[in-house]
Coordinates of C-alpha atoms and ligand atoms in Angstrom, one line a residue:
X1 CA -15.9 2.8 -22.4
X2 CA -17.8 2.2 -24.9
X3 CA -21.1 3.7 -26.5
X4 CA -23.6 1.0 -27.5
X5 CA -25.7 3.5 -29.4
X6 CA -23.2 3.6 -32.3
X7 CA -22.9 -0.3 -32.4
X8 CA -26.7 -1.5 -32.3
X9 CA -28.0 -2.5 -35.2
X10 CA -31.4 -4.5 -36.6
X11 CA -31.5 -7.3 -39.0
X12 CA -33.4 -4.5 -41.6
X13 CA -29.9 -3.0 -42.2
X14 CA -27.7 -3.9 -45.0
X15 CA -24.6 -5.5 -45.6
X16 CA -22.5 -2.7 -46.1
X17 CA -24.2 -0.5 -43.6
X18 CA -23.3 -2.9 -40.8
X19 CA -19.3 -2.9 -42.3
X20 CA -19.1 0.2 -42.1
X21 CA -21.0 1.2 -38.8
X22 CA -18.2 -1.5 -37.8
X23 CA -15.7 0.5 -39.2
X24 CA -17.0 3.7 -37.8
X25 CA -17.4 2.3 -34.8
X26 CA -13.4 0.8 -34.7
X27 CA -14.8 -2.0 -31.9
X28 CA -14.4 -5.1 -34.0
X29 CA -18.0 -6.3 -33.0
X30 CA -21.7 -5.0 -33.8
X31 CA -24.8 -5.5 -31.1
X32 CA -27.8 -7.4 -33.0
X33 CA -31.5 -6.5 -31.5
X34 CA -34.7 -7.0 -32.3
X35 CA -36.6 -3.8 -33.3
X36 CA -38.1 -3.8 -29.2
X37 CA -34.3 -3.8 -28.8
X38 CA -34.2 -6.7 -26.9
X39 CA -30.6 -8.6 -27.6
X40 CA -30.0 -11.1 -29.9
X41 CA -26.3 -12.1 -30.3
X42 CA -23.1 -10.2 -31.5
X43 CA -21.8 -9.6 -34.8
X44 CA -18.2 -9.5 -35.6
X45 CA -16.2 -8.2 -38.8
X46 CA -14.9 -12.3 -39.2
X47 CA -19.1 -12.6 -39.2
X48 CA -19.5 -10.1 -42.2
X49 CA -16.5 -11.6 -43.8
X50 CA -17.8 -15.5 -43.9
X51 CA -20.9 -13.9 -45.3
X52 CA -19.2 -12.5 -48.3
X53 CA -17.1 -15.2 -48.8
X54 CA -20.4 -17.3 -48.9
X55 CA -21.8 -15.2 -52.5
X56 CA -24.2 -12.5 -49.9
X57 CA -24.4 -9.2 -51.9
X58 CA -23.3 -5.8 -49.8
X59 CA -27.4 -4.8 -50.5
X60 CA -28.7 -7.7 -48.9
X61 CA -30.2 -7.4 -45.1
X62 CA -28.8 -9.0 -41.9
X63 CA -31.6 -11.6 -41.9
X64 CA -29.1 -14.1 -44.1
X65 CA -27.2 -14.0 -40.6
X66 CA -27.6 -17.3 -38.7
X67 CA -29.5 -17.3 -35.6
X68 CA -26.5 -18.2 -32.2
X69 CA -26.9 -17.8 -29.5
X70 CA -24.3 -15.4 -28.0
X71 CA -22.6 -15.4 -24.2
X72 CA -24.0 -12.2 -22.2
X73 CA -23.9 -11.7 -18.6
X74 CA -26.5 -10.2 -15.9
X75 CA -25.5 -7.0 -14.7
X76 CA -24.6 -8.0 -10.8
X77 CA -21.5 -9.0 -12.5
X78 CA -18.4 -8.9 -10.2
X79 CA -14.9 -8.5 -12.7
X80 CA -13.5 -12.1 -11.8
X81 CA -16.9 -13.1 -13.6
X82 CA -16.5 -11.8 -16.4
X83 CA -13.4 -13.1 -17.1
X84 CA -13.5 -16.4 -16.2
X85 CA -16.7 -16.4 -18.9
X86 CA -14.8 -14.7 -21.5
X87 CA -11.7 -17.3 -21.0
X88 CA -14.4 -19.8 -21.4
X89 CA -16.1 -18.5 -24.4
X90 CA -12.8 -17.3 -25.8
X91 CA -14.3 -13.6 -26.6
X92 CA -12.7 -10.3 -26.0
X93 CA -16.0 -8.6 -25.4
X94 CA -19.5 -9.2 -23.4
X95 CA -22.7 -7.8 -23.4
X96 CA -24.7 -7.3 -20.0
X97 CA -27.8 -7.2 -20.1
X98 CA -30.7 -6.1 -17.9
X99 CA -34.0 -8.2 -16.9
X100 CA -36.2 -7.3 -20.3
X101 CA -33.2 -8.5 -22.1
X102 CA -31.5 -5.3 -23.3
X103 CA -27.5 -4.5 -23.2
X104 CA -26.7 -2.0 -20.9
X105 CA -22.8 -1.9 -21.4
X106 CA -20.3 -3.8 -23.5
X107 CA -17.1 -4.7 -21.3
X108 CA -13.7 -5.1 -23.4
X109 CA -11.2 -7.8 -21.4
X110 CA -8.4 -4.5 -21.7
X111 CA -10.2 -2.7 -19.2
X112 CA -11.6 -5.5 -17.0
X113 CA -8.7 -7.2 -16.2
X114 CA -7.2 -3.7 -15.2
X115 CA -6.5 -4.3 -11.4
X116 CA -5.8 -1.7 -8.6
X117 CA -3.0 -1.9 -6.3
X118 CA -2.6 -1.1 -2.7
X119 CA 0.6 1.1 -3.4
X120 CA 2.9 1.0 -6.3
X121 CA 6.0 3.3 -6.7
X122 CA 5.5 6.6 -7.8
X123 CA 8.5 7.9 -9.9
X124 CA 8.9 11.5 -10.2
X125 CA 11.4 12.9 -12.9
X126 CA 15.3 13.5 -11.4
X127 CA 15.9 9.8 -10.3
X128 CA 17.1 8.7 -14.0
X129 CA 19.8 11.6 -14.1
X130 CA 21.3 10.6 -10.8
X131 CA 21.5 7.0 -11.4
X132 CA 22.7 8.3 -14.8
X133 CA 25.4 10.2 -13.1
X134 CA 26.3 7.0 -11.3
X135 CA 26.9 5.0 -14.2
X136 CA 28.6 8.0 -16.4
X137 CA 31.1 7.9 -13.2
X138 CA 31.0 3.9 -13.1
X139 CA 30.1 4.9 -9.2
X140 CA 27.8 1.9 -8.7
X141 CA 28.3 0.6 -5.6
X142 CA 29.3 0.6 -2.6
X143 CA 28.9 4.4 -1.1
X144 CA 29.9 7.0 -3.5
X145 CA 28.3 10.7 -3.6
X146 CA 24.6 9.5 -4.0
X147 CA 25.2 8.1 -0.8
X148 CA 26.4 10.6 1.2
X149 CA 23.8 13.8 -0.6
X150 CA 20.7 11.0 -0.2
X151 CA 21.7 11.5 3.7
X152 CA 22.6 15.1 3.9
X153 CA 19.2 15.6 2.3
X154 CA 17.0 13.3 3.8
X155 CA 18.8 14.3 7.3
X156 CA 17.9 18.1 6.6
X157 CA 14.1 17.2 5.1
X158 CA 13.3 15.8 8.2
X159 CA 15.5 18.2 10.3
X160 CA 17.7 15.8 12.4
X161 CA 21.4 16.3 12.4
X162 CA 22.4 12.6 10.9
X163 CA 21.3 9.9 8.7
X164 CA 23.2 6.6 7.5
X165 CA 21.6 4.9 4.4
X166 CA 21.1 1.3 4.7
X167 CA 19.8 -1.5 2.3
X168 CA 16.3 -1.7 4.2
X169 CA 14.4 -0.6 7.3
X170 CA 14.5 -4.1 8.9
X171 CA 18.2 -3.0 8.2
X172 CA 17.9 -0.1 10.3
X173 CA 15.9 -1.2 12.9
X174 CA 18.3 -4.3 13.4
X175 CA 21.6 -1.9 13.5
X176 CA 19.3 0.7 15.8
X177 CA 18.7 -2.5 18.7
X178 CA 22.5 -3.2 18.2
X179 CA 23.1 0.4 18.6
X180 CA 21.3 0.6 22.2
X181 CA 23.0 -2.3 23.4
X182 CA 20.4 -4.7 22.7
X183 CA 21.6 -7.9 23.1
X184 CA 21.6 -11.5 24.7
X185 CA 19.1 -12.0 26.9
X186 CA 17.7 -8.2 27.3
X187 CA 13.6 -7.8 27.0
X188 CA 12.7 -5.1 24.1
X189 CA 9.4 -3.2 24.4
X190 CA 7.3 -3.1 21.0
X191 CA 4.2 -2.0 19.7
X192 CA 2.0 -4.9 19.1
X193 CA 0.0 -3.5 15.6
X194 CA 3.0 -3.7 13.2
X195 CA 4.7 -5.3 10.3
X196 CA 7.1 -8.3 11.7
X197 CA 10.1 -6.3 10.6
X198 CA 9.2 -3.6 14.3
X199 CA 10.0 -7.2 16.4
X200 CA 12.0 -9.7 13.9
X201 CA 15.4 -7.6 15.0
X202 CA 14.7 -7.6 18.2
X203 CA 14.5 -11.6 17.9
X204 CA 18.3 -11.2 15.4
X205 CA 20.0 -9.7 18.9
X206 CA 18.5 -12.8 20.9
X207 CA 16.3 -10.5 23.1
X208 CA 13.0 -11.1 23.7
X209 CA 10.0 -8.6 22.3
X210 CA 7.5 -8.4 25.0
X211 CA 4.5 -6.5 23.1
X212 CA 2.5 -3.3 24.0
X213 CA -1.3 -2.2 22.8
X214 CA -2.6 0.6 20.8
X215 CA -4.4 3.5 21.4
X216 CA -7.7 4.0 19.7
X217 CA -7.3 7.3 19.3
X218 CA -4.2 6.6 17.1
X219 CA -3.7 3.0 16.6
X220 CA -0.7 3.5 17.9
X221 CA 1.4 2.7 21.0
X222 CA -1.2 3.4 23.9
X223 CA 1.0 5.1 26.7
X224 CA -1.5 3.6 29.0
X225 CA -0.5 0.1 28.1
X226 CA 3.2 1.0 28.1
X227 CA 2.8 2.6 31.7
X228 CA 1.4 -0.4 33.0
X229 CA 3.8 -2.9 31.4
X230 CA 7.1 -0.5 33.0
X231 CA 4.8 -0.8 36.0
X232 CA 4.8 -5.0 35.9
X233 CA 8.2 -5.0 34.9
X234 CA 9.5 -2.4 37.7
X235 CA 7.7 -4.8 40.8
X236 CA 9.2 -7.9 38.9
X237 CA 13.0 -6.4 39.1
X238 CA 13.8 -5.6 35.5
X239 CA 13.4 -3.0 32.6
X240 CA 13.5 -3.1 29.3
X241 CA 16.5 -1.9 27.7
X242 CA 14.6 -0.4 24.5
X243 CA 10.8 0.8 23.7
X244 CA 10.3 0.3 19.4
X245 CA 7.3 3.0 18.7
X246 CA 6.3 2.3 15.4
X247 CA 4.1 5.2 13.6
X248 CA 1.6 3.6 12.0
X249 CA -0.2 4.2 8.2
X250 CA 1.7 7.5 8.5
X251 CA 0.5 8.5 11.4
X252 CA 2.6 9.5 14.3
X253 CA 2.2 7.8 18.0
X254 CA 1.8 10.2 20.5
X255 CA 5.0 11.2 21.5
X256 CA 5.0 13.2 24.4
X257 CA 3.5 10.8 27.1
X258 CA 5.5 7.9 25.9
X259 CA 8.8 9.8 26.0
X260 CA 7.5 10.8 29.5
X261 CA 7.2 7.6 30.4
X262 CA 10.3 6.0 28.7
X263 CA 12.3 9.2 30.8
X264 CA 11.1 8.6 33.7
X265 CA 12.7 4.2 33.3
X266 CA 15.3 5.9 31.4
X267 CA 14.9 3.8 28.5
X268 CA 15.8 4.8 24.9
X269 CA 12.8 4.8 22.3
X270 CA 14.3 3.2 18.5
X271 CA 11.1 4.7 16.4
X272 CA 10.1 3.2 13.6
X273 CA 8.8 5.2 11.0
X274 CA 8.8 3.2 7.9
X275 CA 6.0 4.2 7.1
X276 CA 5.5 7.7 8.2
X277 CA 8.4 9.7 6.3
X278 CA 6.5 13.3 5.8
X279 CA 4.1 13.2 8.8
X280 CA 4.2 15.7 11.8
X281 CA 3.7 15.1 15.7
X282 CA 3.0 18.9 16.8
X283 CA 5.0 20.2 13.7
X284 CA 8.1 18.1 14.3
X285 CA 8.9 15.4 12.1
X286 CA 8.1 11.5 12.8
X287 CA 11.3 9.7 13.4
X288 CA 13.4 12.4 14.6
X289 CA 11.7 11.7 18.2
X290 CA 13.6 8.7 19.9
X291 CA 17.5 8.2 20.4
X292 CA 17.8 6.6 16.9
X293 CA 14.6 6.7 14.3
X294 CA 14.5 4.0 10.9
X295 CA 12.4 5.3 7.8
X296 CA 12.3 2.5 4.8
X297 CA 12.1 2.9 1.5
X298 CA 10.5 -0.2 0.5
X299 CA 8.4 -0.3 -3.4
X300 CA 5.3 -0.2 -1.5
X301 CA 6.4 2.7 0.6
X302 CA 5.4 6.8 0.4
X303 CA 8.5 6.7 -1.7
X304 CA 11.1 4.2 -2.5
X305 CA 14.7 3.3 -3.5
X306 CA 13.2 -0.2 -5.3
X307 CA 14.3 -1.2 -1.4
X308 CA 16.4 0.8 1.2
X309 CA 16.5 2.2 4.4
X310 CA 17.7 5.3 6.5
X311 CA 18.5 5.3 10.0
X312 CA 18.4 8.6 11.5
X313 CA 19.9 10.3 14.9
X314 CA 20.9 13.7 16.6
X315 CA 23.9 11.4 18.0
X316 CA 26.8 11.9 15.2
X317 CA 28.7 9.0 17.2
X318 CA 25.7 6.6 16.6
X319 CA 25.6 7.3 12.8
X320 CA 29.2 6.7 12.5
X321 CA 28.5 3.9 14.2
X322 CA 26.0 2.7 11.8
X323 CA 28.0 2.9 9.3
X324 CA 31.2 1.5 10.3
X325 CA 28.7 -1.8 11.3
X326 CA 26.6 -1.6 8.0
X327 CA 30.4 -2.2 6.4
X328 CA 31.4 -5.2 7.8
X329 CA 32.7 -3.5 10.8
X330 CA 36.2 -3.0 8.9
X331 CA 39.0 -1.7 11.6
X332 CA 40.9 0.8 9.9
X333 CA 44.3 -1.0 8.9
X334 CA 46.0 -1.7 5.2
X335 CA 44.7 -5.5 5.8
X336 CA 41.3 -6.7 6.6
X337 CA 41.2 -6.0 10.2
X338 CA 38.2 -7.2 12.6
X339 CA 37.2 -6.5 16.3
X340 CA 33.6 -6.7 15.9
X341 CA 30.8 -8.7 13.9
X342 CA 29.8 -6.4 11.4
X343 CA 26.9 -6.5 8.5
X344 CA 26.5 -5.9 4.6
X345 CA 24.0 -3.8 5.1
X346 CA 24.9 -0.5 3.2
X347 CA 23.0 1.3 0.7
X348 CA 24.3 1.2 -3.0
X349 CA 25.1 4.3 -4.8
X350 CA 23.0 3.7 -7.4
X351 CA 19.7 2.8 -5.2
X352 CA 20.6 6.4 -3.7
X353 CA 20.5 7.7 -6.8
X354 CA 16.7 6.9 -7.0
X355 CA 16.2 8.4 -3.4
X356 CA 17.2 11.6 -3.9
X357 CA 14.8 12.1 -6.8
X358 CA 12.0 10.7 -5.0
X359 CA 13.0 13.3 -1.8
X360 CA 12.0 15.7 -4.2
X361 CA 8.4 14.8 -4.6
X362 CA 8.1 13.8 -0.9
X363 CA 5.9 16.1 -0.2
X364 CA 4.0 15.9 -3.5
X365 CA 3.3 12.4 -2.8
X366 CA 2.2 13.4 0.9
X367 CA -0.5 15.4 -0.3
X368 CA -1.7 13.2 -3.2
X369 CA -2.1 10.5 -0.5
X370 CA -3.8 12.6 1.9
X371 CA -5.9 13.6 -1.0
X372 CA -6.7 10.0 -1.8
X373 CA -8.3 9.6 2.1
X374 CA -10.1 13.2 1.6
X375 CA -11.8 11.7 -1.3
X376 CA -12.8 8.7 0.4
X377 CA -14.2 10.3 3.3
X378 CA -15.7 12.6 1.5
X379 CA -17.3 11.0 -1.4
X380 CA -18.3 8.0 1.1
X381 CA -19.3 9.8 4.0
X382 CA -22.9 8.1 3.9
X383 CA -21.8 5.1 4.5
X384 CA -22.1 5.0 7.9
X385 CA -20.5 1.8 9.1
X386 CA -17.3 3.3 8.2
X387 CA -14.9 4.4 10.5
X388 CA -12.0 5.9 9.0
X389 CA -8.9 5.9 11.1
X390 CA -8.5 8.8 13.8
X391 CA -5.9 12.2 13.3
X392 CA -5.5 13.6 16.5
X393 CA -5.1 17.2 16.5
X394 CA -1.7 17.2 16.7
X395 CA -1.3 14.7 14.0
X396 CA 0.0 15.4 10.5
X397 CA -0.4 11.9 8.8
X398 CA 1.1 11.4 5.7
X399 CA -2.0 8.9 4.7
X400 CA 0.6 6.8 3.4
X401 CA -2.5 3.8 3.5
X402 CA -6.3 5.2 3.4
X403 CA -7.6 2.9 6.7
X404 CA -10.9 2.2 8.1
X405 CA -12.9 0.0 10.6
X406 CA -16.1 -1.5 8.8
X407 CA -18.4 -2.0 12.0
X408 CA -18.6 -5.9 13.3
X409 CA -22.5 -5.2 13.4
X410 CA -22.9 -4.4 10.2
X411 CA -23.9 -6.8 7.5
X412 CA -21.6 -7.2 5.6
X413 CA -17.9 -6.9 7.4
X414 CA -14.3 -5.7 6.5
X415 CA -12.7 -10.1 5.7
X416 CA -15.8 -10.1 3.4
X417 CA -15.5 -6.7 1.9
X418 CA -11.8 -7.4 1.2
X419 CA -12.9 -10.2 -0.1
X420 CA -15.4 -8.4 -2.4
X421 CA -13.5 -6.2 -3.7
X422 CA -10.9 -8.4 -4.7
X423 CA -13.5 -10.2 -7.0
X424 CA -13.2 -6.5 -8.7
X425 CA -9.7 -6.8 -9.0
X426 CA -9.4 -4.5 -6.1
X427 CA -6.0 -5.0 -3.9
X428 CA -7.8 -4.0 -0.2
X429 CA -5.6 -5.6 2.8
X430 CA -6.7 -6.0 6.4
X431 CA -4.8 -4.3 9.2
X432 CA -1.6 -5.9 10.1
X433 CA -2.5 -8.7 12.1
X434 CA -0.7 -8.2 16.0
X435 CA 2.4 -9.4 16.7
X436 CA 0.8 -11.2 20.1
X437 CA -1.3 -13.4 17.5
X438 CA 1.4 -14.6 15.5
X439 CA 2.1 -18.0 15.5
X440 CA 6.0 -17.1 15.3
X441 CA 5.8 -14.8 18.8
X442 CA 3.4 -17.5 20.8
X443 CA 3.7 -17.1 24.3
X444 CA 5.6 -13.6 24.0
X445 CA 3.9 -11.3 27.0
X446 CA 1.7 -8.7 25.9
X447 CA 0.4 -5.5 28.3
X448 CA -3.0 -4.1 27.1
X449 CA -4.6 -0.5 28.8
X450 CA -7.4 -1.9 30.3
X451 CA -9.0 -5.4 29.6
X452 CA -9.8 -5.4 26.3
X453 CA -7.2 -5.8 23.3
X454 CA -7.6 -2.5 20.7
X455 CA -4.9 -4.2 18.3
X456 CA -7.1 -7.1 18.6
X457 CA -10.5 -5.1 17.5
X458 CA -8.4 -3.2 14.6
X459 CA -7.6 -6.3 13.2
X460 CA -10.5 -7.8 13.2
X461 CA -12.3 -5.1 11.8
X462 CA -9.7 -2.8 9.8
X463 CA -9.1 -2.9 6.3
X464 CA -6.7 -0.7 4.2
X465 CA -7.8 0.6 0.7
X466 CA -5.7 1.2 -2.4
X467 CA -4.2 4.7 -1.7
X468 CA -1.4 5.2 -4.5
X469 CA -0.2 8.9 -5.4
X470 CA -0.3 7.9 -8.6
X471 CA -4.2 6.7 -8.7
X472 CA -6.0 8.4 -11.2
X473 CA -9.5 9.5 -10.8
X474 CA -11.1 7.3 -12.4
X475 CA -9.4 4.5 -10.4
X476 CA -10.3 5.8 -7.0
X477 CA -14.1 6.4 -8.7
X478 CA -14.1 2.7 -9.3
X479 CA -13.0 1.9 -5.7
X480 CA -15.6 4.4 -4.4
X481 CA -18.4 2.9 -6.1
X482 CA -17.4 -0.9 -5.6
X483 CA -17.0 0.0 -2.2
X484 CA -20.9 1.9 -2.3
X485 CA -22.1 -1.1 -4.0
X486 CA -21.2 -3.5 -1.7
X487 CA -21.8 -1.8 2.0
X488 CA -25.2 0.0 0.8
Ligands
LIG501 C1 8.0 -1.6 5.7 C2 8.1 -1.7 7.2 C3 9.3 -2.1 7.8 C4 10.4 -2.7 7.0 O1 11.0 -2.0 6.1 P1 11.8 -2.7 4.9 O2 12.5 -1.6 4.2 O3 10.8 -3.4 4.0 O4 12.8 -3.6 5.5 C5 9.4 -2.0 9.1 N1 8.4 -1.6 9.9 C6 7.2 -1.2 9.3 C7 6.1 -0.7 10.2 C8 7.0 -1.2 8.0 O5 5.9 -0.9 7.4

């Protein structure tokens, strides 16, 4: 930022003091005020110049410079404002001023237009050498020995026995509903508050996704809701023949009563932890909790291949599976021999390159993000219509996204907050919006706890902050006080 002290200056100064307070200064432009130090307009070095150029000797005062009138703004400026007026008065820098006319700040378009992401990928420093290796080797794709370490190691990170890279989660979860036998006709239990890659799969096998609430407590799969859809489906003659859990923001479901439950139907649970890679349910790690678990590794995800996926199992004969499907379900014979449809859905050698160096940082990036939502609570812990999402006391959340509610009562809401801070070049998102709203899953049944839909609240209320590892300070201080400034 910078100072205005060293860049206001009267029209009793010289000439040559003003070039070279410009000089000192290095900002290219000068801050004219009257001697009450009320603003007058901006000076610039092409200013000074025109004036030479015109005869003006270096001794003579700033009152040879013609009175303009330059373009300020108010200081209830939002960053959309001010550079829509600069585009329009084809500057680089404005003054705001305050009500008795005097400049408070001097914003430079290279730091306004500066926006702030949700979550970009954080690159730590061992991915180059491996995709290095790869191309040293010419090992670029298919397979090859990125491949098989990225699974080894992500297999023993998370401690589950085996792992099968893939191009994507959707990837995984598609190959995990083949996997359970979902198929034709079948009915596929899914939590309701996700991304459309939980229930698009379920739609690829021609089943049919029949959703389930969350838990206010976790946002999350309530096992109340799941109960009482088994319930339903048990008096109407039929079952499910797979229950997707997705963990959501990095935050694990709770695990115990819906494996319980699931037991007790003797359905498998497909868990979908994209985006919880590095949290904990009761110190064991999310994903390695139903029959088959999918992690992604998505750009906007904790950490990421560029895009990738992993789907993970105890089963070694499900893996193998995985794999042999992910390959175009090649039979083994000298000529291409097929018994079964298969996909294209392996990961390349080189995109595992990049996932083993960002396994590395994994839990670097896990506590930078849970740092991020420490900060938030803490440094806006007066706000009070705030509500930041729940950790359950079992709960090790890897805060892959800082989420809140903003309460419906207050005055101004989370849609117009959003919308707010995206005026400050901001990126905030609102919850995922249900899967039982979408226009694509209309008509799909839907089993709630009690009578009110929670999914339905979250969305309507939630709103996710920017929560990169690689924010820096003064990023997050920005979001902080945009976010003061607008809710106090
Ligand atoms: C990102 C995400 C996916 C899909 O992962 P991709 O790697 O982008 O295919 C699935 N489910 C959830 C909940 C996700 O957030």
């Amino acid at each position: 930022m910078i100072s205005i002290n060293e860049i206001l200056i009267t029209r009793q100064a010289t000439l040559k003091e003003a070039l070279s307070k410009l000089e000192t200064a290095g900002t290219g432009i000068l801050l004219l005020v009257k001697e009450t130090g009320i603003f007058e307009r901006t000076i610039t070095d092409g200013d000074l110049r025109r004036l030479i150029l015109a005869g003006h000797q270096l001794d003579e005062t700033l009152n040879i410079l013609p009175k303009i009138h330059s373009t300020i703004i108010k200081k209830e400026y939002s960053r959309r404002e001010v550079l829509s007026v600069m585009n329009a008065a084809v500057i680089n820098h404005l003054p705001v001023i305050d009500d008795a006319g005097k400049v408070i700040e001097l914003l430079e378009r290279k730091e306004i237009d500066q926006q702030i992401l949700l979550s970009t990928p954080h690159m730590g420093s061992a991915e180059r050498e491996y995709v290095d290796e790869a191309f040293e080797t010419n090992w670029i794709a298919p397979l090859g020995p990125n491949v098989d370490a990225f699974e080894k190691e992500l297999a023993q990170k998370v401690d589950i026995k085996h792992a099968a890279a893939l191009i994507s989660g959707t990837a995984a979860i598609h190959l995990g509903l083949r996997l359970l036998g979902v198929s034709q006709g079948d009915k596929v239990f899914c939590s309701t508050l996700t991304f459309a890659a939980s229930a698009n799969p379920i739609i690829y096998q021609g089943a049919e996704p029949v959703f389930i609430d969350s838990d206010r407590e976790t946002w999350n799969m309530s096992p109340t809701a799941l109960a009482n859809a088994f319930a339903v489906a048990s008096r109407e003659g039929w079952k499910p023949k797979a229950v997707v859990v997705v963990n959501l923001y990095g935050q694990s479901a709770d695990m115990d009563p819906i494996i319980d439950i699931c037991d007790q139907y003797n359905v498998p649970i497909l868990e979908d932890a994209a985006e919880s890679l590095g949290a904990h349910y009761k110190s064991k790690h999310s994903g390695t909790f139903g029959k088959l678990g999918a992690f992604s590794f998505n750009g906007n995800k904790i950490i990421t291949t560029s895009g990738g996926g992993m789907l993970v199992s105890d089963d070694e004969e499900l893996i193998n599976k995985a794999r042999f499907l992910s390959t175009q379900a090649r039979d083994p014979a000298p000529h291409y021999e097929h018994s079964e449809i298969g996909y294209n859905y392996r990961m390349s050698n080189i995109l595992a390159g990049v996932g083993r160096g960002q396994l590395q940082v994994l839990e670097e990036r896990v506590k930078a993000r849970r740092s991020v939502f420490d900060t938030y609570v803490k440094e806006l812990s007066d706000i009070y219509s705030i509500e930041w999402m729940p950790q359950p006391e079992w709960s090790y959340s890897n805060r892959w996204l800082t989420t809140a509610t903003i309460s419906p009562n207050a005055k101004i809401g989370s849609k117009e907050l959003i919308k707010k801070l995206s005026e400050d070049f901001i990126e905030a998102r609102p919850v995922w919006k249900p899967m039982h709203l979408q226009p694509v899953f209309a008509g799909t049944r839907y089993f709630t706890a009690q009578n009110t839909s929670i999914a339905d609240e979250l969305f309507e209320n939630g709103i996710c902050f920017p929560s990169g590892s690689n924010m820096t300070t003064q990023q997050l201080e920005r979001i902080i006080n945009a976010v003061r400034k607008i809710l106090k």
